[in-house]
Coordinates of C-alpha atoms and ligand atoms in Angstrom, one line a residue:
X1 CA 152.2 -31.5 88.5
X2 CA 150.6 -28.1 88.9
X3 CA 146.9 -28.5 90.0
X4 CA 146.1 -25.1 88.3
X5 CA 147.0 -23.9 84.9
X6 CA 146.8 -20.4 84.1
X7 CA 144.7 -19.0 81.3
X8 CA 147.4 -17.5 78.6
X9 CA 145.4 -14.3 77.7
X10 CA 145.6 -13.4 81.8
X11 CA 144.5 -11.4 83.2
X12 CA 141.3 -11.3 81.8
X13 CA 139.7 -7.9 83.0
X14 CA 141.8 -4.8 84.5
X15 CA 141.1 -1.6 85.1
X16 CA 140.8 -0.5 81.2
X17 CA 138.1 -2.9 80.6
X18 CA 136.1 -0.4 83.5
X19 CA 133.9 2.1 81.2
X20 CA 134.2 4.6 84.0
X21 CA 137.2 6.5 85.9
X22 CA 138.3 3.8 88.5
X23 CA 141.8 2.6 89.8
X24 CA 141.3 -1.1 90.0
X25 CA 139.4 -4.1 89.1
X26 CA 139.7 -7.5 91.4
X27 CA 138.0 -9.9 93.8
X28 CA 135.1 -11.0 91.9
X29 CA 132.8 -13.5 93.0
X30 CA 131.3 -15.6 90.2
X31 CA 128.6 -18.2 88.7
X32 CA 126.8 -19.0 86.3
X33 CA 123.4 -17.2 85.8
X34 CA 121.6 -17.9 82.9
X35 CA 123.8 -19.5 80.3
X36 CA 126.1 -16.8 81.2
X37 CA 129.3 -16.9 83.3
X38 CA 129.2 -13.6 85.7
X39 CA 131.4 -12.0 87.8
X40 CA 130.7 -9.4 90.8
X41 CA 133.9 -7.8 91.1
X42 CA 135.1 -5.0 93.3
X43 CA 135.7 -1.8 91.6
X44 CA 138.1 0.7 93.4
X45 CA 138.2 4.1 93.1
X46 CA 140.0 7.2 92.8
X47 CA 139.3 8.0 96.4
X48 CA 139.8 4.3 97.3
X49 CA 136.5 3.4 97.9
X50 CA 135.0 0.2 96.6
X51 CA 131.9 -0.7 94.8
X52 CA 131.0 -3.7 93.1
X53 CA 130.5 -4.2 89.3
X54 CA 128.9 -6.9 87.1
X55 CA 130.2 -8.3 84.3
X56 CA 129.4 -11.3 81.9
X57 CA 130.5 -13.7 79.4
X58 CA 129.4 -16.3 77.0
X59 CA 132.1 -18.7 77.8
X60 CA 133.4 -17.7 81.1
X61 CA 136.8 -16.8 79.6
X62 CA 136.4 -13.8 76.8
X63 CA 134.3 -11.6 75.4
X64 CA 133.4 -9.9 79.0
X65 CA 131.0 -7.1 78.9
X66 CA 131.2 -4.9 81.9
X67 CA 128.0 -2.8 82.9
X68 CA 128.2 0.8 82.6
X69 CA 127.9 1.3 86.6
X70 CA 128.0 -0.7 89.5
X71 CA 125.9 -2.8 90.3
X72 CA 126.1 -2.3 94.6
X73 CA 127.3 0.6 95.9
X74 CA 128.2 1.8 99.2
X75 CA 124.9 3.6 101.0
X76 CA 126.5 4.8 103.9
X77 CA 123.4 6.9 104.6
X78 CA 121.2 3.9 105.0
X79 CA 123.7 1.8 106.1
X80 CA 126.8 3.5 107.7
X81 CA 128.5 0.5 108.0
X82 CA 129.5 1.0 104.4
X83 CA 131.0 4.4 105.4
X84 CA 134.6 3.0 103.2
X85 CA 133.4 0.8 101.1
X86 CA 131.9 -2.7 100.1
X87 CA 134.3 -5.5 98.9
X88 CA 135.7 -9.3 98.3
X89 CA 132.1 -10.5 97.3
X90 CA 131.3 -14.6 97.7
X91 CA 127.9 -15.4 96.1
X92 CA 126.2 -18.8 96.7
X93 CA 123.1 -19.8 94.9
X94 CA 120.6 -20.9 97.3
X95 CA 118.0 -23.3 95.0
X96 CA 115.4 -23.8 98.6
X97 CA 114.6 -19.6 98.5
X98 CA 115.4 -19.4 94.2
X99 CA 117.9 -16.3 95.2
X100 CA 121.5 -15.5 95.1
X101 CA 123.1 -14.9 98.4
X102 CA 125.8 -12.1 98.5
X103 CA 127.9 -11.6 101.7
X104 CA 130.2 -8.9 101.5
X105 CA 133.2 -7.0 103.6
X106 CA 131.7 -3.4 104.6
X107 CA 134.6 -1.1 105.4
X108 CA 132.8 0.5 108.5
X109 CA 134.3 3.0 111.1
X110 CA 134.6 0.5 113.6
X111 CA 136.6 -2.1 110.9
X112 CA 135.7 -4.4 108.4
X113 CA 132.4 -6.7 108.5
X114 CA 130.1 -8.8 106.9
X115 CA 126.8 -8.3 105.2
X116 CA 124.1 -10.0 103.5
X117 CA 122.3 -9.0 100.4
X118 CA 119.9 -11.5 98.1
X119 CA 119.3 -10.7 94.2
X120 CA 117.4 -12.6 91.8
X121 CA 118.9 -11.2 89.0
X122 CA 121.9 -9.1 90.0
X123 CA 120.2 -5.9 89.2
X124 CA 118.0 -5.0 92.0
X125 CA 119.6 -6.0 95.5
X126 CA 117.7 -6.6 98.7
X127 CA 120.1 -5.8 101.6
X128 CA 119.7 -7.7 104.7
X129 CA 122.3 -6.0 106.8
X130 CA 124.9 -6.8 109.0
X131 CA 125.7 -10.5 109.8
X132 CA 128.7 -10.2 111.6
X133 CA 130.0 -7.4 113.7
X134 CA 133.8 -6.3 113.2
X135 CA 136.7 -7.4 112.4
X136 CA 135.4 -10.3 110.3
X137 CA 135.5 -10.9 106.6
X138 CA 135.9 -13.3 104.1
X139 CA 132.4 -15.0 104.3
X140 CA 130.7 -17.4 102.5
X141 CA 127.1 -19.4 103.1
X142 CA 127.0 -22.9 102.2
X143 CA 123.9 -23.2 99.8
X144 CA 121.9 -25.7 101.8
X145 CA 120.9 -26.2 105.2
X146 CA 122.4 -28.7 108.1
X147 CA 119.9 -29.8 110.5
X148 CA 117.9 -27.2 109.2
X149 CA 120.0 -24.6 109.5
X150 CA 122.2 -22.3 107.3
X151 CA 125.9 -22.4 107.9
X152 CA 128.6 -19.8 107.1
X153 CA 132.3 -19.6 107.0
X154 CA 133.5 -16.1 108.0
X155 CA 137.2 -15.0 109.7
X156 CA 137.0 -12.8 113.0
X157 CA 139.8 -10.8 113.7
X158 CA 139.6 -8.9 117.1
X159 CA 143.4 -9.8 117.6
X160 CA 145.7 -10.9 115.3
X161 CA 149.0 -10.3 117.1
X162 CA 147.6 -12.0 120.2
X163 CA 146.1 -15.3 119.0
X164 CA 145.5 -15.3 115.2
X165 CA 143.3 -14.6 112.6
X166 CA 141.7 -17.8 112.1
X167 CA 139.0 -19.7 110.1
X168 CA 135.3 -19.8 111.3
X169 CA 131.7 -21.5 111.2
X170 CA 128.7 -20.7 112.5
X171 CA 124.8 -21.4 112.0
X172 CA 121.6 -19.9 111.7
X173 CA 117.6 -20.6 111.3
X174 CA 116.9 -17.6 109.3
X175 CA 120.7 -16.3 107.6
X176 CA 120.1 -13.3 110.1
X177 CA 120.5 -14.6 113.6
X178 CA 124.0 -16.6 113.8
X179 CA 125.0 -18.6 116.8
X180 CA 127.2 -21.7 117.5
X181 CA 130.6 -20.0 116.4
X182 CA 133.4 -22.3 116.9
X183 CA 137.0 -22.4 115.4
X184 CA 136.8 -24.4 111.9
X185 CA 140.4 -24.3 110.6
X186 CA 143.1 -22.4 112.9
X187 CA 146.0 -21.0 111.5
X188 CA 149.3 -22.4 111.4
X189 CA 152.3 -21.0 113.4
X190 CA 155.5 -19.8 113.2
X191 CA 157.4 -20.0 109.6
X192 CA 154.2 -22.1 107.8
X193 CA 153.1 -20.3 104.8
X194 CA 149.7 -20.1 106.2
X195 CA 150.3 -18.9 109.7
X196 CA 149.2 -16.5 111.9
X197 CA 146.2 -15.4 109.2
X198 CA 143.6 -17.7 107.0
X199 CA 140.7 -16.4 105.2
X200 CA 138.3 -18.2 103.1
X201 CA 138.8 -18.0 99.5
X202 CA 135.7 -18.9 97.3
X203 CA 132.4 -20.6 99.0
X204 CA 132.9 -24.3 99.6
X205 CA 132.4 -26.8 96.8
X206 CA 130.2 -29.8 97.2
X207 CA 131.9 -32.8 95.7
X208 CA 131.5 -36.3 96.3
X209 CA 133.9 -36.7 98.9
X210 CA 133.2 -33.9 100.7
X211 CA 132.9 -29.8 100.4
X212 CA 136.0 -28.3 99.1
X213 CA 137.0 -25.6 100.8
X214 CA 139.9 -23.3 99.4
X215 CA 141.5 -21.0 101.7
X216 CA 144.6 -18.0 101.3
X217 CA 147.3 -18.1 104.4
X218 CA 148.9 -15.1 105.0
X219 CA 152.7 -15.1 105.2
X220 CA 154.3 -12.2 107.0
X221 CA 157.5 -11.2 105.6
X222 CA 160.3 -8.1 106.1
X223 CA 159.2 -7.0 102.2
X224 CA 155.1 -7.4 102.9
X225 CA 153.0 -10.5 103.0
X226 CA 152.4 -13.5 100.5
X227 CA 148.9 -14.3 99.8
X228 CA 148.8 -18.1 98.8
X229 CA 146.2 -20.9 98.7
X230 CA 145.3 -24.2 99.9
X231 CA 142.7 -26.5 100.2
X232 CA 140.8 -28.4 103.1
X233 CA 138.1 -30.9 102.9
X234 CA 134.9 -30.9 105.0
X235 CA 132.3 -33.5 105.7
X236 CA 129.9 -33.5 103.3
X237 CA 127.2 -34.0 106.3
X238 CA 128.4 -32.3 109.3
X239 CA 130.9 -29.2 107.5
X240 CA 132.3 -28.9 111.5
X241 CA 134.5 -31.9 110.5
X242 CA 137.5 -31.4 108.7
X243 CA 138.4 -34.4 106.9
X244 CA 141.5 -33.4 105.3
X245 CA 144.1 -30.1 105.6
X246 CA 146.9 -29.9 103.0
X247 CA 150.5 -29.2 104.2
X248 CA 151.7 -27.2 101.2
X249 CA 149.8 -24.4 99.3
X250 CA 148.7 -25.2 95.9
X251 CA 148.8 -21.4 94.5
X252 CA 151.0 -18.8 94.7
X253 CA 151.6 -15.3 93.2
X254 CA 154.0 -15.7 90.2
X255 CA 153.2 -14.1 86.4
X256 CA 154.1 -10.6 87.1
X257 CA 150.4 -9.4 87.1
X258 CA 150.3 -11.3 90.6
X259 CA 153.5 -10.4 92.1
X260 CA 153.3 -6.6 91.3
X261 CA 151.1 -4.4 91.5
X262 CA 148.8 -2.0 94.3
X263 CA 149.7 -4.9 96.8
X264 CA 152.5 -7.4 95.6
X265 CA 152.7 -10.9 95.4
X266 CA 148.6 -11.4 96.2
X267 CA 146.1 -13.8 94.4
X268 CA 143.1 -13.7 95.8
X269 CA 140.1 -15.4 94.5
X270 CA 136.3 -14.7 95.5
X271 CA 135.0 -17.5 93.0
X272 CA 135.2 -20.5 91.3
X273 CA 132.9 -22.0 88.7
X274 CA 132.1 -25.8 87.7
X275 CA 131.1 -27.1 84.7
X276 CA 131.1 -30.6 85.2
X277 CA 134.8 -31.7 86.5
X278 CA 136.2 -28.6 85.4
X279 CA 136.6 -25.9 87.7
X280 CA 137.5 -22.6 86.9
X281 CA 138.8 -20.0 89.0
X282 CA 138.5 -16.3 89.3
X283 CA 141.0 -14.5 91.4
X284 CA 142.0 -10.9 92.2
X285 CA 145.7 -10.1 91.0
X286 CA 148.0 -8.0 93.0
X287 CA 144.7 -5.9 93.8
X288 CA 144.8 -4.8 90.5
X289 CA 143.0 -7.0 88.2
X290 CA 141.5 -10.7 87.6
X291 CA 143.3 -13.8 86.6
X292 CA 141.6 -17.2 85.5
X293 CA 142.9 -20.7 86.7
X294 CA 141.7 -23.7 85.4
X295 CA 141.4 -27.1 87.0
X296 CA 139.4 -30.6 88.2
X297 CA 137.6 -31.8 91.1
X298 CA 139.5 -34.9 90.4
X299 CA 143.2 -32.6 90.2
X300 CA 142.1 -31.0 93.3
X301 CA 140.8 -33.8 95.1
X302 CA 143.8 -36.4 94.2
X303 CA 146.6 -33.1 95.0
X304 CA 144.9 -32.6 98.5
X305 CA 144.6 -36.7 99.4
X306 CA 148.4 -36.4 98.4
X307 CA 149.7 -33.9 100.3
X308 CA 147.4 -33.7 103.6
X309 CA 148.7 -33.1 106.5
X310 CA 148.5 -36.0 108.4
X311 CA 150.0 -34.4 111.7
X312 CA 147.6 -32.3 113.2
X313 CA 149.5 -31.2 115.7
X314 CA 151.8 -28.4 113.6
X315 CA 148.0 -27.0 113.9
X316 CA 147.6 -24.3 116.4
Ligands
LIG401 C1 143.0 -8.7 102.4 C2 141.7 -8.3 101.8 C3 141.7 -8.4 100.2 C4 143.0 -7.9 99.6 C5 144.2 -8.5 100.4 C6 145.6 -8.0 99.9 O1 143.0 -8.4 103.7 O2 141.5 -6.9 102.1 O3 140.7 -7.5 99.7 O4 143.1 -8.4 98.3 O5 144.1 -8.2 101.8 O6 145.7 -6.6 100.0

């Protein structure tokens, strides 16, 4: 059984749907705002730089109307940080503070990082800075508190070929000040499909069991690297404890619009959307435009109790 099922009109924004010179569209983030399905997606240019863009739908799967201009630029005058760039947006909506929390890669001189901006209504941004010095990316806040504090997912990187790249949490009273860092999910070694490198995919999902978490693996190979996914479960209480880990990945780069492209064989998703049981995800295509998945809680929660990985030891 496939636990995803691909939307037949993929992908469902590229670069032509961009009403401006750019060279690719990919890596949203999404929700729903209004009655409205809306994606921030990262907009590369002609000089390789990346913005990111808004755009909306009725239904969450045509009809998308792109904004004429991006919606959060690089400022690299106020924040030099953003010197090549801003990308792979995660957006949580945070109910307590009635906001929308961004956190996003900056592309600075000293290597990719994450920042924080809020919105209220993805027009006017309020950017809170740096949250994490480099390397780290692929961040995402939780959108309520544990023990009164805010906790994030985020990937450090300082040295890959040493130790790994490997899966993050840490806390914080105020979203500004973090602390309490400690290894969430390492990466797998030698020839698993996930080893050596694991990023966060889209923010964790609260469910009943627990908060899905859905994660890309790197896989190294003499042609380039695969980027696949695959799911872990967290404790719904205490998001340090992971519940469950699955063995296999349970999405991989296959139509052609994921396996070529400016970086082949890459899916890549910044957000998924619920609408009661169904899930929808948004992923970024080869880096070169955005495909949508559909699924359950129930498909992913009954695939992952199926084919955890029950040995913890082919862990680190
Ligand atoms: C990762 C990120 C993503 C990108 C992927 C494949 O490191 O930079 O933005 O989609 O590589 O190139």
């Amino acid at each position: 059984m496939e636990v995803f099922t691909r939307y037949e009109g993929n992908p469902i924004l590229t670069v032509k749907d961009i009403p401006y010179p750019a060279n690719s569209v990919f890596n949203a983030a999404a929700c729903v705002f209004g009655s409205q399905t809306l994606l921030l997606m990262r907009v590369e240019d002609k000089r390789g730089i990346s913005h990111l863009t808004v755009a909306t739908s009725d239904d969450g799967v045509t009809g998308w109307r792109v904004e004429p201009g991006p919606a959060l630029e690089p400022d690299p005058v106020k924040h030099p940080e953003e010197i090549w760039g801003i990308e792979d947006p995660r957006i949580t909506r945070i109910d307590d503070l009635d906001l929308w929390a961004v956190l996003f890669t900056a592309y600075s001189r000293g290597g990719p990082l994450v920042s924080l901006a809020t919105t209220r209504d993805f027009r006017v941004f309020e950017r809170k800075g740096v949250v994490m010095p480099p390397e780290d990316k692929d961040a995402a806040l939780f959108p309520v508190r544990f023990g009164g504090r805010w906790a994030m997912v985020h990937r450090p990187a300082s040295s890959v070929e040493h130790t790994g790249a490997h899966i993050w949490i840490s806390f914080s009273p105020d979203m500004k000040h973090w602390g309490d860092h400690q290894v969430l999910l390492p990466a797998r070694k030698g020839a698993w499909w996930d080893a050596n490198k694991i990023g966060l995919s889209p923010p964790p999902m609260e469910t009943d069991k627990g908060w899905l978490v859905l994660y890309h693996g790197v896989r190294a190979t003499a042609s380039g690297c695969i980027y696949r996914l695959g799911l872990a479960l967290l404790d719904r209480q205490d998001p340090t404890r992971v519940l469950m880990r699955s063995d296999e990945w349970v999405f991989g780069p296959q139509e052609d619009y994921e396996v070529v492209g400016d970086v082949d064989k890459v899916v890549f998703p910044c957000g998924w959307v619920r609408h009661g049981d169904e899930v929808r995800l948004y992923y970024g295509a080869a880096d070169r435009c955005i495909g949508l998945a559909f699924t359950t809680v129930g498909k992913l929660l009954s695939w992952l109790e199926e084919h955890h990985d029950r040995d913890r030891r082919a862990w680190p």
